[in-house]
Short mmCIF file of N, CA and C and ligand atoms in Angstrom, two decimals:
data_model
loop_
_atom_site.label_atom_id
_atom_site.label_comp_id
_atom_site.label_asym_id
_atom_site.label_seq_id
_atom_site.Cartn_x
_atom_site.Cartn_y
_atom_site.Cartn_z
N UNK A 52 -10.16 -28.17 -26.50
CA UNK A 52 -8.97 -27.30 -26.42
C UNK A 52 -8.18 -27.68 -25.17
N UNK A 53 -6.90 -27.60 -25.29
CA UNK A 53 -6.03 -28.08 -24.22
C UNK A 53 -5.96 -27.10 -23.05
N UNK A 54 -5.86 -27.68 -21.87
CA UNK A 54 -5.68 -26.86 -20.66
C UNK A 54 -4.37 -26.08 -20.73
N UNK A 55 -3.41 -26.62 -21.49
CA UNK A 55 -2.10 -25.94 -21.59
C UNK A 55 -2.20 -24.58 -22.24
N UNK A 56 -3.23 -24.41 -23.08
CA UNK A 56 -3.41 -23.11 -23.75
C UNK A 56 -4.08 -22.08 -22.85
N UNK A 57 -4.55 -22.55 -21.70
CA UNK A 57 -5.18 -21.66 -20.73
C UNK A 57 -4.05 -21.09 -19.88
N UNK A 58 -3.88 -19.77 -19.91
CA UNK A 58 -2.69 -19.26 -19.24
C UNK A 58 -2.87 -17.82 -18.72
N UNK A 59 -2.07 -17.51 -17.72
CA UNK A 59 -2.00 -16.13 -17.21
C UNK A 59 -1.21 -15.29 -18.21
N UNK A 60 -1.75 -14.14 -18.55
CA UNK A 60 -1.04 -13.21 -19.44
C UNK A 60 -0.80 -11.91 -18.67
N UNK A 61 0.46 -11.51 -18.61
CA UNK A 61 0.80 -10.24 -17.97
C UNK A 61 0.55 -9.09 -18.92
N UNK A 62 0.05 -8.01 -18.41
CA UNK A 62 -0.32 -6.85 -19.23
C UNK A 62 0.67 -5.72 -18.97
N UNK A 63 0.73 -4.76 -19.89
CA UNK A 63 1.60 -3.61 -19.64
C UNK A 63 1.14 -2.88 -18.38
N UNK A 64 2.11 -2.39 -17.63
CA UNK A 64 1.79 -1.62 -16.42
C UNK A 64 2.62 -0.35 -16.45
N UNK A 65 1.95 0.77 -16.60
CA UNK A 65 2.64 2.05 -16.63
C UNK A 65 2.58 2.60 -15.21
N UNK A 66 3.73 2.54 -14.56
CA UNK A 66 3.76 2.96 -13.15
C UNK A 66 4.02 4.45 -13.06
N UNK A 67 3.32 5.07 -12.15
CA UNK A 67 3.41 6.52 -12.00
C UNK A 67 3.11 6.85 -10.54
N UNK A 68 3.84 7.80 -9.99
CA UNK A 68 3.52 8.19 -8.60
C UNK A 68 2.07 8.65 -8.46
N UNK A 69 1.47 9.08 -9.58
CA UNK A 69 0.07 9.52 -9.52
C UNK A 69 -0.92 8.38 -9.69
N UNK A 70 -0.39 7.17 -9.84
CA UNK A 70 -1.28 6.02 -10.02
C UNK A 70 -0.86 5.21 -11.22
N UNK A 71 -1.16 3.92 -11.20
CA UNK A 71 -0.73 3.03 -12.28
C UNK A 71 -1.80 2.91 -13.35
N UNK A 72 -1.36 2.50 -14.54
CA UNK A 72 -2.27 2.36 -15.68
C UNK A 72 -1.94 1.05 -16.41
N UNK A 73 -2.97 0.30 -16.72
CA UNK A 73 -2.80 -0.94 -17.49
C UNK A 73 -3.79 -0.93 -18.64
N UNK A 74 -3.39 -1.53 -19.75
CA UNK A 74 -4.29 -1.56 -20.92
C UNK A 74 -4.20 -2.90 -21.63
N UNK A 75 -5.21 -3.16 -22.45
CA UNK A 75 -5.25 -4.41 -23.23
C UNK A 75 -5.63 -4.05 -24.65
N UNK A 76 -4.88 -4.56 -25.61
CA UNK A 76 -5.25 -4.43 -27.01
C UNK A 76 -5.62 -5.82 -27.53
N UNK A 77 -6.84 -5.93 -28.06
CA UNK A 77 -7.27 -7.19 -28.66
C UNK A 77 -6.31 -7.57 -29.77
N UNK A 78 -6.04 -8.86 -29.89
CA UNK A 78 -5.13 -9.46 -30.89
C UNK A 78 -3.66 -9.12 -30.64
N UNK A 79 -3.40 -8.18 -29.73
CA UNK A 79 -2.01 -7.86 -29.42
C UNK A 79 -1.62 -8.53 -28.10
N UNK A 80 -2.28 -8.13 -27.01
CA UNK A 80 -1.95 -8.74 -25.72
C UNK A 80 -2.73 -10.03 -25.49
N UNK A 81 -3.91 -10.11 -26.09
CA UNK A 81 -4.70 -11.34 -25.97
C UNK A 81 -5.01 -11.82 -27.40
N UNK A 82 -5.15 -13.15 -27.58
CA UNK A 82 -5.18 -13.68 -28.95
C UNK A 82 -6.55 -13.64 -29.64
N UNK A 83 -7.36 -12.63 -29.36
CA UNK A 83 -8.63 -12.53 -30.09
C UNK A 83 -9.09 -11.08 -30.17
N UNK A 84 -10.00 -10.84 -31.11
CA UNK A 84 -10.64 -9.52 -31.23
C UNK A 84 -11.70 -9.45 -30.15
N UNK A 85 -11.73 -8.34 -29.40
CA UNK A 85 -12.70 -8.21 -28.30
C UNK A 85 -14.05 -7.78 -28.87
N UNK A 86 -15.07 -8.64 -28.66
CA UNK A 86 -16.41 -8.29 -29.15
C UNK A 86 -17.34 -7.86 -28.03
N UNK A 87 -17.01 -8.25 -26.79
CA UNK A 87 -17.92 -7.95 -25.68
C UNK A 87 -17.11 -7.86 -24.40
N UNK A 88 -17.56 -6.98 -23.53
CA UNK A 88 -16.95 -6.85 -22.19
C UNK A 88 -18.08 -6.91 -21.18
N UNK A 89 -17.92 -7.75 -20.17
CA UNK A 89 -18.88 -7.70 -19.05
C UNK A 89 -18.11 -7.85 -17.74
N UNK A 90 -18.76 -7.53 -16.66
CA UNK A 90 -18.07 -7.61 -15.38
C UNK A 90 -19.01 -8.16 -14.33
N UNK A 91 -18.41 -8.83 -13.37
CA UNK A 91 -19.16 -9.51 -12.30
C UNK A 91 -18.77 -8.84 -11.00
N UNK A 92 -19.76 -8.44 -10.24
CA UNK A 92 -19.50 -7.63 -9.03
C UNK A 92 -20.63 -7.89 -8.04
N UNK A 93 -20.48 -7.37 -6.85
CA UNK A 93 -21.48 -7.56 -5.78
C UNK A 93 -21.79 -9.04 -5.56
N UNK A 94 -20.76 -9.88 -5.64
CA UNK A 94 -20.99 -11.32 -5.45
C UNK A 94 -21.04 -11.60 -3.95
N UNK A 95 -22.14 -12.14 -3.45
CA UNK A 95 -22.22 -12.43 -2.01
C UNK A 95 -21.17 -13.48 -1.61
N UNK A 96 -20.68 -13.38 -0.41
CA UNK A 96 -19.65 -14.31 0.09
C UNK A 96 -20.05 -15.76 -0.15
N UNK A 97 -19.10 -16.56 -0.60
CA UNK A 97 -19.33 -18.00 -0.76
C UNK A 97 -19.98 -18.40 -2.07
N UNK A 98 -20.41 -17.41 -2.87
CA UNK A 98 -21.09 -17.75 -4.13
C UNK A 98 -20.11 -18.27 -5.18
N UNK A 99 -20.60 -19.19 -6.00
CA UNK A 99 -19.83 -19.71 -7.13
C UNK A 99 -20.55 -19.29 -8.39
N UNK A 100 -19.79 -18.79 -9.38
CA UNK A 100 -20.41 -18.35 -10.64
C UNK A 100 -19.72 -19.02 -11.81
N UNK A 101 -20.46 -19.06 -12.91
CA UNK A 101 -19.83 -19.43 -14.17
C UNK A 101 -19.51 -20.90 -14.33
N UNK A 102 -20.33 -21.79 -13.79
CA UNK A 102 -20.11 -23.22 -14.02
C UNK A 102 -20.64 -23.60 -15.39
N UNK A 103 -19.79 -23.50 -16.40
CA UNK A 103 -20.19 -23.86 -17.77
C UNK A 103 -18.97 -23.85 -18.68
N UNK A 104 -19.18 -24.31 -19.92
CA UNK A 104 -18.15 -24.22 -20.96
C UNK A 104 -18.73 -23.44 -22.12
N UNK A 105 -17.84 -22.90 -22.95
CA UNK A 105 -18.27 -22.25 -24.19
C UNK A 105 -17.76 -23.08 -25.37
N UNK A 106 -18.64 -23.27 -26.34
CA UNK A 106 -18.23 -24.04 -27.53
C UNK A 106 -17.24 -23.25 -28.36
N UNK A 107 -17.48 -21.96 -28.52
CA UNK A 107 -16.63 -21.13 -29.38
C UNK A 107 -15.96 -19.96 -28.66
N UNK A 108 -16.64 -19.43 -27.67
CA UNK A 108 -16.14 -18.20 -27.05
C UNK A 108 -14.78 -18.39 -26.36
N UNK A 109 -13.87 -17.49 -26.66
CA UNK A 109 -12.62 -17.39 -25.89
C UNK A 109 -12.80 -16.20 -24.95
N UNK A 110 -12.11 -16.23 -23.83
CA UNK A 110 -12.28 -15.12 -22.90
C UNK A 110 -11.00 -14.82 -22.15
N UNK A 111 -11.00 -13.64 -21.58
CA UNK A 111 -9.86 -13.19 -20.78
C UNK A 111 -10.43 -12.51 -19.54
N UNK A 112 -10.05 -13.00 -18.37
CA UNK A 112 -10.64 -12.52 -17.12
C UNK A 112 -9.60 -11.77 -16.30
N UNK A 113 -9.96 -10.58 -15.86
CA UNK A 113 -9.07 -9.76 -15.03
C UNK A 113 -9.80 -9.41 -13.74
N UNK A 114 -9.12 -9.58 -12.61
CA UNK A 114 -9.67 -9.09 -11.34
C UNK A 114 -9.32 -7.60 -11.26
N UNK A 115 -10.25 -6.76 -11.67
CA UNK A 115 -9.98 -5.32 -11.66
C UNK A 115 -9.84 -4.80 -10.24
N UNK A 116 -10.53 -5.46 -9.34
CA UNK A 116 -10.46 -5.10 -7.94
C UNK A 116 -10.64 -6.37 -7.11
N UNK A 117 -9.95 -6.46 -5.99
CA UNK A 117 -10.12 -7.63 -5.13
C UNK A 117 -9.54 -8.89 -5.75
N UNK A 118 -10.11 -10.02 -5.38
CA UNK A 118 -9.54 -11.29 -5.84
C UNK A 118 -10.63 -12.34 -6.04
N UNK A 119 -10.30 -13.32 -6.85
CA UNK A 119 -11.18 -14.48 -7.07
C UNK A 119 -10.32 -15.60 -7.63
N UNK A 120 -10.85 -16.81 -7.57
CA UNK A 120 -10.17 -17.96 -8.19
C UNK A 120 -11.00 -18.42 -9.38
N UNK A 121 -10.31 -18.80 -10.45
CA UNK A 121 -10.99 -19.38 -11.61
C UNK A 121 -10.49 -20.83 -11.72
N UNK A 122 -11.43 -21.76 -11.70
CA UNK A 122 -11.07 -23.18 -11.83
C UNK A 122 -11.45 -23.62 -13.24
N UNK A 123 -10.46 -24.11 -13.97
CA UNK A 123 -10.66 -24.52 -15.35
C UNK A 123 -10.49 -26.03 -15.42
N UNK A 124 -11.30 -26.68 -16.23
CA UNK A 124 -11.42 -28.13 -16.20
C UNK A 124 -11.62 -28.63 -17.63
N UNK A 125 -10.82 -29.60 -18.07
CA UNK A 125 -11.00 -30.13 -19.43
C UNK A 125 -11.78 -31.44 -19.43
N UNK A 126 -12.41 -31.75 -18.29
CA UNK A 126 -13.17 -32.99 -18.19
C UNK A 126 -12.36 -34.10 -17.53
N UNK A 127 -11.04 -33.87 -17.47
CA UNK A 127 -10.16 -34.87 -16.84
C UNK A 127 -9.32 -34.23 -15.73
N UNK A 128 -8.78 -33.06 -16.05
CA UNK A 128 -7.88 -32.37 -15.11
C UNK A 128 -8.44 -30.99 -14.80
N UNK A 129 -8.31 -30.60 -13.53
CA UNK A 129 -8.75 -29.25 -13.12
C UNK A 129 -7.51 -28.42 -12.75
N UNK A 130 -7.57 -27.14 -13.05
CA UNK A 130 -6.47 -26.25 -12.69
C UNK A 130 -7.08 -24.99 -12.11
N UNK A 131 -6.53 -24.50 -10.99
CA UNK A 131 -7.07 -23.29 -10.37
C UNK A 131 -6.10 -22.13 -10.53
N UNK A 132 -6.63 -20.99 -10.89
CA UNK A 132 -5.82 -19.79 -11.07
C UNK A 132 -6.34 -18.72 -10.12
N UNK A 133 -5.43 -18.09 -9.40
CA UNK A 133 -5.80 -17.01 -8.48
C UNK A 133 -5.61 -15.68 -9.18
N UNK A 134 -6.64 -14.88 -9.23
CA UNK A 134 -6.52 -13.55 -9.84
C UNK A 134 -6.65 -12.52 -8.73
N UNK A 135 -5.64 -11.70 -8.56
CA UNK A 135 -5.70 -10.72 -7.47
C UNK A 135 -4.95 -9.42 -7.78
N UNK A 136 -4.61 -9.20 -9.04
CA UNK A 136 -3.97 -7.94 -9.45
C UNK A 136 -4.60 -7.53 -10.77
N UNK A 137 -4.66 -6.20 -11.01
CA UNK A 137 -5.34 -5.77 -12.24
C UNK A 137 -4.38 -5.64 -13.42
N UNK A 138 -3.11 -6.08 -13.26
CA UNK A 138 -2.16 -6.00 -14.38
C UNK A 138 -1.88 -7.37 -15.01
N UNK A 139 -2.71 -8.36 -14.69
CA UNK A 139 -2.64 -9.63 -15.43
C UNK A 139 -4.02 -10.26 -15.45
N UNK A 140 -4.18 -11.23 -16.32
CA UNK A 140 -5.48 -11.90 -16.41
C UNK A 140 -5.30 -13.32 -16.90
N UNK A 141 -6.42 -14.03 -16.94
CA UNK A 141 -6.40 -15.44 -17.36
C UNK A 141 -7.05 -15.57 -18.73
N UNK A 142 -6.30 -16.12 -19.68
CA UNK A 142 -6.85 -16.42 -21.00
C UNK A 142 -7.43 -17.84 -20.97
N UNK A 143 -8.68 -17.96 -21.37
CA UNK A 143 -9.33 -19.28 -21.43
C UNK A 143 -9.78 -19.54 -22.87
N UNK A 144 -9.19 -20.52 -23.54
CA UNK A 144 -9.64 -20.86 -24.90
C UNK A 144 -11.05 -21.44 -24.85
N UNK A 145 -11.65 -21.61 -25.99
CA UNK A 145 -12.99 -22.22 -26.03
C UNK A 145 -12.90 -23.70 -25.60
N UNK A 146 -14.04 -24.23 -25.23
CA UNK A 146 -14.12 -25.68 -25.00
C UNK A 146 -13.66 -26.17 -23.65
N UNK A 147 -13.45 -25.27 -22.69
CA UNK A 147 -13.05 -25.70 -21.35
C UNK A 147 -14.15 -25.35 -20.35
N UNK A 148 -14.41 -26.24 -19.43
CA UNK A 148 -15.37 -25.96 -18.35
C UNK A 148 -14.70 -25.03 -17.34
N UNK A 149 -15.44 -24.05 -16.84
CA UNK A 149 -14.81 -23.18 -15.82
C UNK A 149 -15.84 -22.65 -14.84
N UNK A 150 -15.39 -22.43 -13.64
CA UNK A 150 -16.22 -21.70 -12.69
C UNK A 150 -15.34 -20.74 -11.88
N UNK A 151 -16.02 -19.77 -11.23
CA UNK A 151 -15.29 -18.76 -10.46
C UNK A 151 -15.76 -18.84 -9.01
N UNK A 152 -14.82 -18.72 -8.09
CA UNK A 152 -15.17 -18.85 -6.67
C UNK A 152 -14.24 -18.00 -5.82
N UNK A 153 -14.50 -18.01 -4.52
CA UNK A 153 -13.67 -17.26 -3.55
C UNK A 153 -13.57 -15.77 -3.90
N UNK A 154 -14.69 -15.19 -4.30
CA UNK A 154 -14.70 -13.75 -4.57
C UNK A 154 -14.49 -12.99 -3.26
N UNK A 155 -13.56 -12.07 -3.25
CA UNK A 155 -13.38 -11.25 -2.05
C UNK A 155 -14.46 -10.17 -2.03
N UNK A 156 -14.65 -9.56 -0.87
CA UNK A 156 -15.63 -8.49 -0.75
C UNK A 156 -15.26 -7.36 -1.71
N UNK A 157 -16.23 -6.84 -2.42
CA UNK A 157 -16.02 -5.73 -3.37
C UNK A 157 -15.16 -6.09 -4.57
N UNK A 158 -15.01 -7.40 -4.86
CA UNK A 158 -14.21 -7.75 -6.04
C UNK A 158 -15.00 -7.46 -7.31
N UNK A 159 -14.24 -7.13 -8.36
CA UNK A 159 -14.84 -6.90 -9.68
C UNK A 159 -14.04 -7.72 -10.69
N UNK A 160 -14.71 -8.66 -11.34
CA UNK A 160 -14.05 -9.48 -12.37
C UNK A 160 -14.52 -9.00 -13.74
N UNK A 161 -13.58 -8.53 -14.54
CA UNK A 161 -13.93 -8.09 -15.89
C UNK A 161 -13.62 -9.24 -16.86
N UNK A 162 -14.59 -9.51 -17.74
CA UNK A 162 -14.42 -10.59 -18.71
C UNK A 162 -14.46 -10.01 -20.11
N UNK A 163 -13.40 -10.23 -20.87
CA UNK A 163 -13.37 -9.83 -22.28
C UNK A 163 -13.70 -11.07 -23.09
N UNK A 164 -14.61 -10.92 -24.04
CA UNK A 164 -15.08 -12.08 -24.77
C UNK A 164 -14.85 -11.93 -26.27
N UNK A 165 -14.61 -13.05 -26.93
CA UNK A 165 -14.37 -13.03 -28.38
C UNK A 165 -15.68 -13.07 -29.18
N UNK A 166 -16.82 -13.20 -28.48
CA UNK A 166 -18.10 -13.32 -29.18
C UNK A 166 -19.16 -12.40 -28.55
N UNK A 167 -20.18 -12.11 -29.34
CA UNK A 167 -21.36 -11.49 -28.76
C UNK A 167 -22.06 -12.53 -27.90
N UNK A 168 -22.96 -12.12 -27.03
CA UNK A 168 -23.66 -13.07 -26.16
C UNK A 168 -24.56 -13.99 -26.99
N UNK A 169 -24.35 -15.28 -26.83
CA UNK A 169 -25.19 -16.28 -27.51
C UNK A 169 -25.43 -17.43 -26.55
N UNK A 170 -26.64 -17.59 -26.11
CA UNK A 170 -26.93 -18.65 -25.14
C UNK A 170 -26.59 -20.04 -25.71
N UNK A 171 -26.73 -20.19 -27.04
CA UNK A 171 -26.47 -21.52 -27.63
C UNK A 171 -24.99 -21.89 -27.62
N UNK A 172 -24.14 -20.91 -27.30
CA UNK A 172 -22.70 -21.22 -27.20
C UNK A 172 -22.35 -21.86 -25.85
N UNK A 173 -23.29 -21.80 -24.90
CA UNK A 173 -23.02 -22.34 -23.56
C UNK A 173 -23.27 -23.85 -23.52
N UNK A 174 -22.44 -24.55 -22.76
CA UNK A 174 -22.77 -25.91 -22.30
C UNK A 174 -22.88 -25.77 -20.79
N UNK A 175 -24.10 -25.91 -20.27
CA UNK A 175 -24.32 -25.63 -18.84
C UNK A 175 -24.45 -26.91 -18.00
N UNK A 176 -24.47 -28.05 -18.69
CA UNK A 176 -24.64 -29.33 -17.99
C UNK A 176 -23.31 -30.08 -18.06
N UNK A 177 -22.72 -30.33 -16.89
CA UNK A 177 -21.37 -30.93 -16.86
C UNK A 177 -21.35 -32.31 -17.51
N UNK A 178 -22.43 -33.07 -17.32
CA UNK A 178 -22.49 -34.41 -17.93
C UNK A 178 -22.46 -34.29 -19.46
N UNK A 179 -23.15 -33.27 -19.98
CA UNK A 179 -23.14 -33.05 -21.44
C UNK A 179 -21.75 -32.60 -21.89
N UNK A 180 -21.10 -31.78 -21.05
CA UNK A 180 -19.75 -31.32 -21.40
C UNK A 180 -18.80 -32.51 -21.53
N UNK A 181 -18.96 -33.48 -20.62
CA UNK A 181 -18.04 -34.62 -20.64
C UNK A 181 -18.14 -35.42 -21.94
N UNK A 182 -19.33 -35.45 -22.54
CA UNK A 182 -19.48 -36.24 -23.78
C UNK A 182 -19.42 -35.35 -25.03
N UNK A 183 -19.28 -34.03 -24.82
CA UNK A 183 -19.18 -33.12 -25.96
C UNK A 183 -17.85 -33.37 -26.68
N UNK A 184 -17.90 -33.50 -28.03
CA UNK A 184 -16.64 -33.80 -28.74
C UNK A 184 -15.65 -32.64 -28.67
N UNK A 185 -14.57 -32.82 -27.92
CA UNK A 185 -13.57 -31.75 -27.76
C UNK A 185 -12.73 -31.66 -29.04
N UNK A 186 -12.53 -30.41 -29.49
CA UNK A 186 -11.74 -30.23 -30.72
C UNK A 186 -10.26 -30.18 -30.37
P1 LIG B 226 -23.92 -16.36 -17.03
O1 LIG B 226 -22.92 -16.29 -18.13
O2 LIG B 226 -24.63 -17.68 -16.83
O3 LIG B 226 -23.25 -15.92 -15.65
P2 LIG B 226 -22.14 -16.69 -14.79
O4 LIG B 226 -21.51 -17.68 -15.70
O5 LIG B 226 -21.20 -15.64 -14.32
O6 LIG B 226 -22.82 -17.34 -13.64
O7 LIG B 226 -24.96 -15.19 -17.25
C1 LIG B 226 -25.97 -14.91 -16.29
C2 LIG B 226 -27.18 -14.37 -17.02
O8 LIG B 226 -26.84 -13.16 -17.70
C3 LIG B 226 -27.71 -15.33 -18.07
O9 LIG B 226 -29.13 -15.27 -18.01
C4 LIG B 226 -27.26 -14.75 -19.38
C5 LIG B 226 -27.13 -13.26 -19.08
N1 LIG B 226 -26.05 -12.64 -19.86
C6 LIG B 226 -26.34 -11.76 -20.88
O10 LIG B 226 -27.52 -11.48 -21.18
N2 LIG B 226 -25.31 -11.18 -21.57
C7 LIG B 226 -24.02 -11.44 -21.28
O11 LIG B 226 -23.09 -10.89 -21.94
C8 LIG B 226 -23.72 -12.37 -20.22
C9 LIG B 226 -22.32 -12.72 -19.87
C10 LIG B 226 -24.77 -12.95 -19.54
#
């Protein structure tokens, strides 16, 4: 899958003096049905997470709190996206290598996934990813 399809998507933001509200509808704001939600938090300073690719899973990552960088890689070109607001997120199609880094203190990264958890969907070895037939 092309790196060009990996993109920041802005979400609705309902501004109110009592506080802001943002929402996501699967298939409406993001191009897949949401099957799973998980979040990454309490990441110690300097830690890197998520060095892998998914064969089928598409995902959408939002920094609900704090900030982090997501580096996406198609085996040839790398692109880094900074997530630091809860009213936008990064859509990552299947088949791209990615990792997350530079987590700020108390950051929370929410990941919406198009699939249930399946370990066989992961490619965790970068050398294997490089020779994996990209669709
Ligand atoms: P992993 O996806 O490797 O984390 P990261 O990419 O952020 O470093 O998942 C870490 C562990 O958690 C791994 O043993 C699989 C397990 N896991 C689940 O059981 N269910 C899930 O939905 C996720 C995302 C991970």
